[in-house]
Coordinates of N, CA and C in Angstrom, one line a residue:
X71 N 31.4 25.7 -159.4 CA 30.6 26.7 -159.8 C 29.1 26.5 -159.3
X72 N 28.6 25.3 -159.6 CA 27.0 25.2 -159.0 C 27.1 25.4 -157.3
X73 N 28.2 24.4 -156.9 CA 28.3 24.9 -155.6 C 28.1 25.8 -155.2
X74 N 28.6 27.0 -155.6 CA 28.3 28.8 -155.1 C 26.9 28.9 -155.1
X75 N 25.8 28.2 -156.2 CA 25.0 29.0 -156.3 C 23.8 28.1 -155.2
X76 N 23.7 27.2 -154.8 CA 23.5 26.4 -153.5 C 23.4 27.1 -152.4
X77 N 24.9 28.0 -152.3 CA 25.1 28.6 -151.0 C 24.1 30.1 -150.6
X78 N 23.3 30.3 -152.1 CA 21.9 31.2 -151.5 C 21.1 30.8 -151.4
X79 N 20.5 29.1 -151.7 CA 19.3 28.7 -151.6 C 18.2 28.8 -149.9
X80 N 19.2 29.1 -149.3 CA 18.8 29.0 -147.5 C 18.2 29.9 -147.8
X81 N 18.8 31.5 -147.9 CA 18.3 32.9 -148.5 C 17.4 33.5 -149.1
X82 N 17.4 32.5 -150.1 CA 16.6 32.7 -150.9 C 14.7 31.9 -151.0
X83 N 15.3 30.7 -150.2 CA 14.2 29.9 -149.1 C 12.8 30.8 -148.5
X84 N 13.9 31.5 -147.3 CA 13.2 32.7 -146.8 C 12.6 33.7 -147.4
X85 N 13.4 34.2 -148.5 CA 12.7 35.5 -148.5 C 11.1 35.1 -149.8
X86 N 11.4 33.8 -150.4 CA 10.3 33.2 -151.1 C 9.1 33.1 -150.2
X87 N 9.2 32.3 -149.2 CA 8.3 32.2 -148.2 C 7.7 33.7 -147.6
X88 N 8.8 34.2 -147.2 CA 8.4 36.2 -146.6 C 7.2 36.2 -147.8
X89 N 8.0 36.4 -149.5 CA 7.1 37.2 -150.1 C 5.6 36.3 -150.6
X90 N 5.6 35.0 -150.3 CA 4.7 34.5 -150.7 C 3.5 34.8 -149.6
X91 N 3.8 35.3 -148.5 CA 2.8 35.5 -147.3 C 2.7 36.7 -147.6
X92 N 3.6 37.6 -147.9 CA 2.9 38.9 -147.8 C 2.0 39.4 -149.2
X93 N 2.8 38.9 -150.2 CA 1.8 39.0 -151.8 C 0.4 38.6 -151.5
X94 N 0.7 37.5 -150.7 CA -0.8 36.3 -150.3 C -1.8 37.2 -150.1
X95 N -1.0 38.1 -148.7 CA -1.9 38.4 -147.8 C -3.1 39.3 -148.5
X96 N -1.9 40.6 -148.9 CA -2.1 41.6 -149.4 C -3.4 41.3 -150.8
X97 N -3.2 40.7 -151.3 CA -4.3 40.3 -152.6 C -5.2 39.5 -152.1
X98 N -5.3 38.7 -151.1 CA -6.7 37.9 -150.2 C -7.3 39.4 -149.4
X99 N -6.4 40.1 -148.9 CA -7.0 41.3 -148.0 C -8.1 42.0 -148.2
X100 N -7.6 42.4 -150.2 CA -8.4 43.0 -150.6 C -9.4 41.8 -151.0
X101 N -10.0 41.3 -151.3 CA -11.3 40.4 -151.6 C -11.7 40.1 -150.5
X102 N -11.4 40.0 -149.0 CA -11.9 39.0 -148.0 C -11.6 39.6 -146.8
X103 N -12.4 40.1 -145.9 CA -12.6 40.2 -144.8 C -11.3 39.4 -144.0
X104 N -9.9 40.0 -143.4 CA -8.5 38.9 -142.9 C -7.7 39.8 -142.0
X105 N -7.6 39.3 -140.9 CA -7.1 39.8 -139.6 C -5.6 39.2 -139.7
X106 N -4.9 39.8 -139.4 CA -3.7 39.5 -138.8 C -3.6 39.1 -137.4
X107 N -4.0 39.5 -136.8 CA -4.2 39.0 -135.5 C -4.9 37.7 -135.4
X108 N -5.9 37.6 -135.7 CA -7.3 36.3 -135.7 C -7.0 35.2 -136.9
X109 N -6.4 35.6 -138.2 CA -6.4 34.6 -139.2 C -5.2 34.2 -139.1
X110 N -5.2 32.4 -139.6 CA -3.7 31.7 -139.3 C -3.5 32.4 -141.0
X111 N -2.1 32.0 -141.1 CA -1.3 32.5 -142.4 C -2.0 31.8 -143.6
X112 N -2.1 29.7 -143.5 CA -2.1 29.5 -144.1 C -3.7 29.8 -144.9
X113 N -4.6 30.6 -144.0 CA -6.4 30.7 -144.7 C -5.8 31.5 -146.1
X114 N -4.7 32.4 -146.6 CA -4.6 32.8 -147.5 C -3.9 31.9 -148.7
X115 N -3.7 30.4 -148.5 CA -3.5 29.3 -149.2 C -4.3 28.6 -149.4
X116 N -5.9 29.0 -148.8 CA -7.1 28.4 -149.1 C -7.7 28.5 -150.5
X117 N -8.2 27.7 -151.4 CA -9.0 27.9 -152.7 C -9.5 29.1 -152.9
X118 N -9.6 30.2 -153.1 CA -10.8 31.2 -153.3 C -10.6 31.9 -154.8
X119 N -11.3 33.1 -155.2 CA -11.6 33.8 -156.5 C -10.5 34.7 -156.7
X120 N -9.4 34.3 -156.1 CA -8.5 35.4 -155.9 C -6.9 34.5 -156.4
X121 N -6.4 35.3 -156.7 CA -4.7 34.6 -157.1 C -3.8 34.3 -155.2
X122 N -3.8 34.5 -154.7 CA -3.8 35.0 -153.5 C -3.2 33.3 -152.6
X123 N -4.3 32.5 -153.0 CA -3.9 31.0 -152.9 C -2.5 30.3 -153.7
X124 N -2.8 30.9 -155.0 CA -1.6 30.1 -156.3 C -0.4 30.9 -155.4
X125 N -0.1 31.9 -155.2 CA 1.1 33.2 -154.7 C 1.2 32.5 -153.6
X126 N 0.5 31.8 -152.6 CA 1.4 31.3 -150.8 C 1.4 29.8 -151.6
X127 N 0.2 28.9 -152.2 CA 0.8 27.6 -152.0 C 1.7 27.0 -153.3
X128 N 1.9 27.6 -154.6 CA 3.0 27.7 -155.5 C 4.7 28.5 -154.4
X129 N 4.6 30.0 -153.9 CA 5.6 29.7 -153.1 C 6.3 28.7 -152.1
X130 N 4.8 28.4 -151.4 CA 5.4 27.6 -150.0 C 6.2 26.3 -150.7
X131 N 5.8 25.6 -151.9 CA 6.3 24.8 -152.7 C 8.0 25.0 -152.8
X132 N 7.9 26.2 -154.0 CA 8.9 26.5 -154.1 C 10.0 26.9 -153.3
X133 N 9.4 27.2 -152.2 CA 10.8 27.7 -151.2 C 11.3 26.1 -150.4
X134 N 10.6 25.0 -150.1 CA 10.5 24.1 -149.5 C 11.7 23.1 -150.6
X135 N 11.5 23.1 -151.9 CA 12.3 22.7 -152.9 C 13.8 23.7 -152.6
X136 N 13.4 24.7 -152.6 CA 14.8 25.8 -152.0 C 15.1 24.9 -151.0
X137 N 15.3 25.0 -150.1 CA 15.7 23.8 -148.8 C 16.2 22.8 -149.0
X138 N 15.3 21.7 -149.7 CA 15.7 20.5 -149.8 C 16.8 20.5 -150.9
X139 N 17.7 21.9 -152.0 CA 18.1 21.7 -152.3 C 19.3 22.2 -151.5
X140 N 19.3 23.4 -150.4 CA 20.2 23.7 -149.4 C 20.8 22.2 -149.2
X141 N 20.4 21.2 -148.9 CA 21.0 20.6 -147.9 C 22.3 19.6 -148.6
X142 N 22.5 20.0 -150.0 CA 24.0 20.1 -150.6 C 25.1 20.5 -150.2
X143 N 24.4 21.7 -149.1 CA 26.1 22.6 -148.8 C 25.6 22.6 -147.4
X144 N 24.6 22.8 -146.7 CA 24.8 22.7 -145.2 C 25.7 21.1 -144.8
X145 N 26.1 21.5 -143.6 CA 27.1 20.4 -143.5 C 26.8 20.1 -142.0
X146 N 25.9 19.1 -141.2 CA 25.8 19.2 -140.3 C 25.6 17.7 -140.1
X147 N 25.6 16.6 -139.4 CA 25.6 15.6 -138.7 C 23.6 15.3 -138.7
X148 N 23.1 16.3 -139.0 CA 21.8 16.0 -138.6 C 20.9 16.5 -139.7
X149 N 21.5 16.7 -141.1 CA 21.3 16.9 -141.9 C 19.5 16.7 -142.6
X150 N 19.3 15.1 -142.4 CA 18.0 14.5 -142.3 C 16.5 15.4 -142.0
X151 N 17.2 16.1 -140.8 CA 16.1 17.2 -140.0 C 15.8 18.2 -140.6
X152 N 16.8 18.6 -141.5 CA 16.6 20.0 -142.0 C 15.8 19.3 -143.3
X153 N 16.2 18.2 -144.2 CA 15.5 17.8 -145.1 C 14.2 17.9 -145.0
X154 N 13.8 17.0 -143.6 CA 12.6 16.9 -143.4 C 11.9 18.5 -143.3
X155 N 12.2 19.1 -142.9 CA 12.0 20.7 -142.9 C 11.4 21.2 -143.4
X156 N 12.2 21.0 -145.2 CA 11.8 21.6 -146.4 C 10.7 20.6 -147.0
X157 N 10.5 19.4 -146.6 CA 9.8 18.3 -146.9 C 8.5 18.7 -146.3
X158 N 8.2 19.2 -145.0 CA 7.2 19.6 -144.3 C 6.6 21.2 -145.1
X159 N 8.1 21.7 -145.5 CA 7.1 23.5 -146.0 C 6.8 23.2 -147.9
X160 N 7.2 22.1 -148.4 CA 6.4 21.5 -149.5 C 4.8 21.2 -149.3
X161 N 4.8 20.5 -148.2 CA 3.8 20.1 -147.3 C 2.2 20.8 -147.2
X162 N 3.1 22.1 -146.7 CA 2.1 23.2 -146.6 C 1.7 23.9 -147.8
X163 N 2.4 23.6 -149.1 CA 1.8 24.1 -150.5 C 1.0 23.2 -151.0
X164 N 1.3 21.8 -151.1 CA 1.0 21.0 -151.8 C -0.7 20.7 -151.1
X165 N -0.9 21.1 -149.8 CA -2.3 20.4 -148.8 C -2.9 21.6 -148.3
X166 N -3.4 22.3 -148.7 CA -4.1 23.9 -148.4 C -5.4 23.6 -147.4
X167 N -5.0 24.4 -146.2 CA -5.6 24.1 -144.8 C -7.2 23.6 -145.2
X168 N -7.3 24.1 -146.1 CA -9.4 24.1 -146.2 C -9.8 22.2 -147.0
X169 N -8.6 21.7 -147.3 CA -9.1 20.5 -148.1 C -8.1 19.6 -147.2
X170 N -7.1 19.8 -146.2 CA -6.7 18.1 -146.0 C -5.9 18.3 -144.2
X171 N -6.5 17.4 -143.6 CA -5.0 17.5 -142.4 C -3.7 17.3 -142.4
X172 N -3.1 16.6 -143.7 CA -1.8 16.9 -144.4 C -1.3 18.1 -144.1
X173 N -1.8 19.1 -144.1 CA -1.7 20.5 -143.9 C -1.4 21.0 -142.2
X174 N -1.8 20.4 -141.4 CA -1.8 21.0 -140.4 C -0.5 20.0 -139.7
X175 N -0.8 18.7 -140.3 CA 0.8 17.9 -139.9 C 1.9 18.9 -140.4
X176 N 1.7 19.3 -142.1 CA 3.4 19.7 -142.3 C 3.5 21.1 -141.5
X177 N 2.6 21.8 -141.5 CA 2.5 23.0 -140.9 C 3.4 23.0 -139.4
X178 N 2.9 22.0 -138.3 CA 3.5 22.1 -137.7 C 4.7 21.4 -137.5
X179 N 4.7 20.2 -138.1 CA 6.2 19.7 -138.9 C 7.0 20.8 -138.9
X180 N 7.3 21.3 -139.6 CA 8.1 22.6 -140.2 C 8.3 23.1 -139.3
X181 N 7.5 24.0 -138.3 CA 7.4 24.4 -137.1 C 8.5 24.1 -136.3
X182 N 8.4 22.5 -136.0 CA 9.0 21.8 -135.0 C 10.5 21.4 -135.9
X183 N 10.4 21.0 -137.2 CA 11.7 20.7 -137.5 C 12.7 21.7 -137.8
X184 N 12.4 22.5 -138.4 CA 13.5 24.1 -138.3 C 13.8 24.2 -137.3
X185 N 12.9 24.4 -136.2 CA 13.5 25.0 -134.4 C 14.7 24.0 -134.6
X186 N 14.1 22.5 -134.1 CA 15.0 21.4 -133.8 C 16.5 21.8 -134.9
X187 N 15.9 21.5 -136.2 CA 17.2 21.9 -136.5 C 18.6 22.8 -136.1
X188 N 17.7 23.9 -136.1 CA 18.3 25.0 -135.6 C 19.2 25.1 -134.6
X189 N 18.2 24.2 -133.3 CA 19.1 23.7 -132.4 C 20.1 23.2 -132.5
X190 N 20.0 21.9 -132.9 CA 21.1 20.8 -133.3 C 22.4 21.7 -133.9
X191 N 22.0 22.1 -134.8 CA 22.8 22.7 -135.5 C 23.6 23.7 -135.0
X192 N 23.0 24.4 -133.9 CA 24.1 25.6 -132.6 C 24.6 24.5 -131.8
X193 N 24.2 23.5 -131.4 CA 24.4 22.7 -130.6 C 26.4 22.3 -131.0
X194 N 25.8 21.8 -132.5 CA 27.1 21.0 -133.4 C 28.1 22.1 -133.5
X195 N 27.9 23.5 -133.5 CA 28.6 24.2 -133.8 C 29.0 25.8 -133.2
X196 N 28.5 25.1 -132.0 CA 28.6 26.3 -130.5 C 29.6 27.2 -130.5
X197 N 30.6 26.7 -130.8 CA 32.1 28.2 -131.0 C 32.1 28.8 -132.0
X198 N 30.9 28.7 -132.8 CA 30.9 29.8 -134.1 C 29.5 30.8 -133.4
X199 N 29.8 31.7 -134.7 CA 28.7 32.9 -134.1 C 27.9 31.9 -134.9
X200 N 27.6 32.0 -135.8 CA 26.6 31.0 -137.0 C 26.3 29.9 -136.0
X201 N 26.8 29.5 -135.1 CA 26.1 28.6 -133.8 C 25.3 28.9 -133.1
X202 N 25.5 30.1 -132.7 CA 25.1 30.7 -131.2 C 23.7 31.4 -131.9
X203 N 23.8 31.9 -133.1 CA 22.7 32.4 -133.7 C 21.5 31.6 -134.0
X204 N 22.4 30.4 -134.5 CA 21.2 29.1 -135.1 C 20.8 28.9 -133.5
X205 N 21.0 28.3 -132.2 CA 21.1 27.9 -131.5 C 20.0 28.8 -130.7
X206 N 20.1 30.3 -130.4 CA 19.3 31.2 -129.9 C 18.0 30.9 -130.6
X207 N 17.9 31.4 -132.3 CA 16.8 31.6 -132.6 C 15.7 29.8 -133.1
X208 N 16.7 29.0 -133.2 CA 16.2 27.7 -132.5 C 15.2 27.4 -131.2
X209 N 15.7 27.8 -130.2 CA 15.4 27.5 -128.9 C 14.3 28.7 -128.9
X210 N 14.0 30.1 -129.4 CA 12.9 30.9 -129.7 C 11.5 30.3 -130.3
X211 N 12.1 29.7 -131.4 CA 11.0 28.8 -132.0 C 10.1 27.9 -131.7
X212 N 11.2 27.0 -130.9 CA 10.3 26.0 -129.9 C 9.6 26.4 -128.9
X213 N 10.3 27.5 -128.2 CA 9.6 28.1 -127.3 C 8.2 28.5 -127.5
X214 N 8.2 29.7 -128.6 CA 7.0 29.6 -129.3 C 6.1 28.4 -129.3
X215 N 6.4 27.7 -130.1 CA 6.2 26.6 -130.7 C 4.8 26.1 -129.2
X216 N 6.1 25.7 -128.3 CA 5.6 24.9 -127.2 C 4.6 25.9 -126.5
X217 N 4.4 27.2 -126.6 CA 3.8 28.2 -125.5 C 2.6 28.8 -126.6
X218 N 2.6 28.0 -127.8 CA 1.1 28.6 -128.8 C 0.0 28.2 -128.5
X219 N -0.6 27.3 -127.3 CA -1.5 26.9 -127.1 C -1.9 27.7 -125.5
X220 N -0.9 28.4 -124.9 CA -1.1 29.7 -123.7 C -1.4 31.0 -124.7
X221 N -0.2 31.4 -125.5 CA -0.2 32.6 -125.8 C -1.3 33.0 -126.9
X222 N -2.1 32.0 -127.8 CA -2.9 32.5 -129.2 C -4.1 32.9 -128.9
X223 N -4.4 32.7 -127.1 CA -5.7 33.6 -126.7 C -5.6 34.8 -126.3
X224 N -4.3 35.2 -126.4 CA -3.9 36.4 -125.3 C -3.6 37.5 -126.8
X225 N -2.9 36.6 -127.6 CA -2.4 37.6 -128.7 C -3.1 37.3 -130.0
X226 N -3.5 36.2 -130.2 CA -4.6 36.3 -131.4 C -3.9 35.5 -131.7
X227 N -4.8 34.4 -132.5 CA -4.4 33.0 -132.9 C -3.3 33.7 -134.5
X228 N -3.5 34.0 -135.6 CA -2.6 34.6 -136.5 C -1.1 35.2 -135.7
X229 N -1.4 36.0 -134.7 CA -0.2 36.8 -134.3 C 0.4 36.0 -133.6
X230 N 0.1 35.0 -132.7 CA 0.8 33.9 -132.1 C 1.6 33.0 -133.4
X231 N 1.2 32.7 -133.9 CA 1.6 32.2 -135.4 C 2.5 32.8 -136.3
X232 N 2.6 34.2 -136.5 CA 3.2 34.4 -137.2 C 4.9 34.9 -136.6
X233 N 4.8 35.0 -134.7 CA 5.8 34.8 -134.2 C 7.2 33.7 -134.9
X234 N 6.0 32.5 -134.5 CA 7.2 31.2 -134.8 C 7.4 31.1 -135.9
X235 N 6.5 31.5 -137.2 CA 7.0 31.7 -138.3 C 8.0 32.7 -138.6
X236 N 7.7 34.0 -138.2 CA 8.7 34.8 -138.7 C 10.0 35.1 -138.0
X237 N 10.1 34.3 -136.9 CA 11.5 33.7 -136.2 C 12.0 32.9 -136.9
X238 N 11.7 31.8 -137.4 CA 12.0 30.4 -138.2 C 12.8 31.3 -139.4
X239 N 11.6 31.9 -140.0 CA 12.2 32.7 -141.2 C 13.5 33.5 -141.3
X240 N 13.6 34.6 -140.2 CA 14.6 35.4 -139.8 C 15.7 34.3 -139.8
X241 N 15.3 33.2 -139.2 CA 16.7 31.9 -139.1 C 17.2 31.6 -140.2
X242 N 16.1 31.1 -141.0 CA 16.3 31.0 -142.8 C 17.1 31.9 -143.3
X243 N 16.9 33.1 -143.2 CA 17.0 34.5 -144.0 C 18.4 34.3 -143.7
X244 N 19.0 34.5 -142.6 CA 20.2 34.9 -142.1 C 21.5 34.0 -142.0
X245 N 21.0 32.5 -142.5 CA 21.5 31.1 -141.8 C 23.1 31.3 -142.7
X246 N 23.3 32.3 -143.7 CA 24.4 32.3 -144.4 C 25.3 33.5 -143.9
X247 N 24.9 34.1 -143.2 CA 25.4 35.3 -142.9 C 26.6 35.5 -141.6
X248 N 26.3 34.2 -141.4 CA 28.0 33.7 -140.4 C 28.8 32.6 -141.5
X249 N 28.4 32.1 -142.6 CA 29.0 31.2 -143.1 C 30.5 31.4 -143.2
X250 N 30.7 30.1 -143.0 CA 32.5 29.9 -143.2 C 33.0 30.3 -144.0
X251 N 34.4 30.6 -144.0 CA 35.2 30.8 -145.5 C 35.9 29.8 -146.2

């Protein structure tokens, strides 16, 4: 019975993280002068007079805990990576960009360890669609990932950013939606 309820925490991961960026945004927006284009995500997990910080770095927490309890029922050989994952998006709640470089390690931690996972994990599991999927939007990520220091002049340091994020995420979101029977 707990088993089953495990098998939404990937799901549920994501769409915590989605709503903790967009609640964020939307309630920093109004108090503070914030670009989508020009601001990274996490300036709205910075301290300010607004709830706006508690909503991204209370979620980013909680979805990162979502994760690290995923990794009960994912079943993969490289298991460790994905831990570290949700260990890195704890990371980015617990160390809010304006007070520590903790923050910009898990930041891109997370970054780098979902893609990787992602990979590994189509890699492990190439004859399933749930492979090919993890596997695609893995190798998107890094790509990203690897091309944010070309692309965040051309498209705006935020919009560059919110690429590999909301690919990562889309990964999260959907990671059950090939699951086994």
């Amino acid at each position: 019975m707990l088993k089953n309820i495990y098998k939404y925490f990937p799901t549920l991961a994501a769409a915590t993280i989605f709503i903790a960026i967009i609640l964020g945004e939307i309630i920093f927006k109004s108090a503070f002068a914030y670009s989508y284009l020009e601001d990274a995500i996490s300036d709205i997990g910075v301290y300010n007079k607004t709830i706006s910080d508690l909503v991204f770095n209370i979620g980013m927490i909680l979805a990162g805990c979502l994760i690290l309890l995923s990794t009960r029922i994912v079943k993969s050989r490289f298991i460790i990576v994905f831990a570290l994952y949700g260990v890195s998006v704890v990371g980015i709640g617990l160390f809010p960009s304006s007070i520590s470089v903790v923050h910009g390690i898990s930041a891109i931690g997370s970054f780098a360890l979902g893609g990787i996972f992602a990979v590994l994990y189509g890699i492990e599991n190439k004859k399933s669609h749930r492979g090919l999927f993890s596997l695609v939007l893995g190798i998107m990520v890094l790509v990203l990932l690897v091309t944010f220091p070309l692309t965040s002049p051309v498209l705006g340091y935020g919009l560059a950013e919110r690429f590999i994020v909301y690919t990562l995420n889309f990964w999260l979101l959907f990671f059950n939606l090939f699951k086994k029977k």
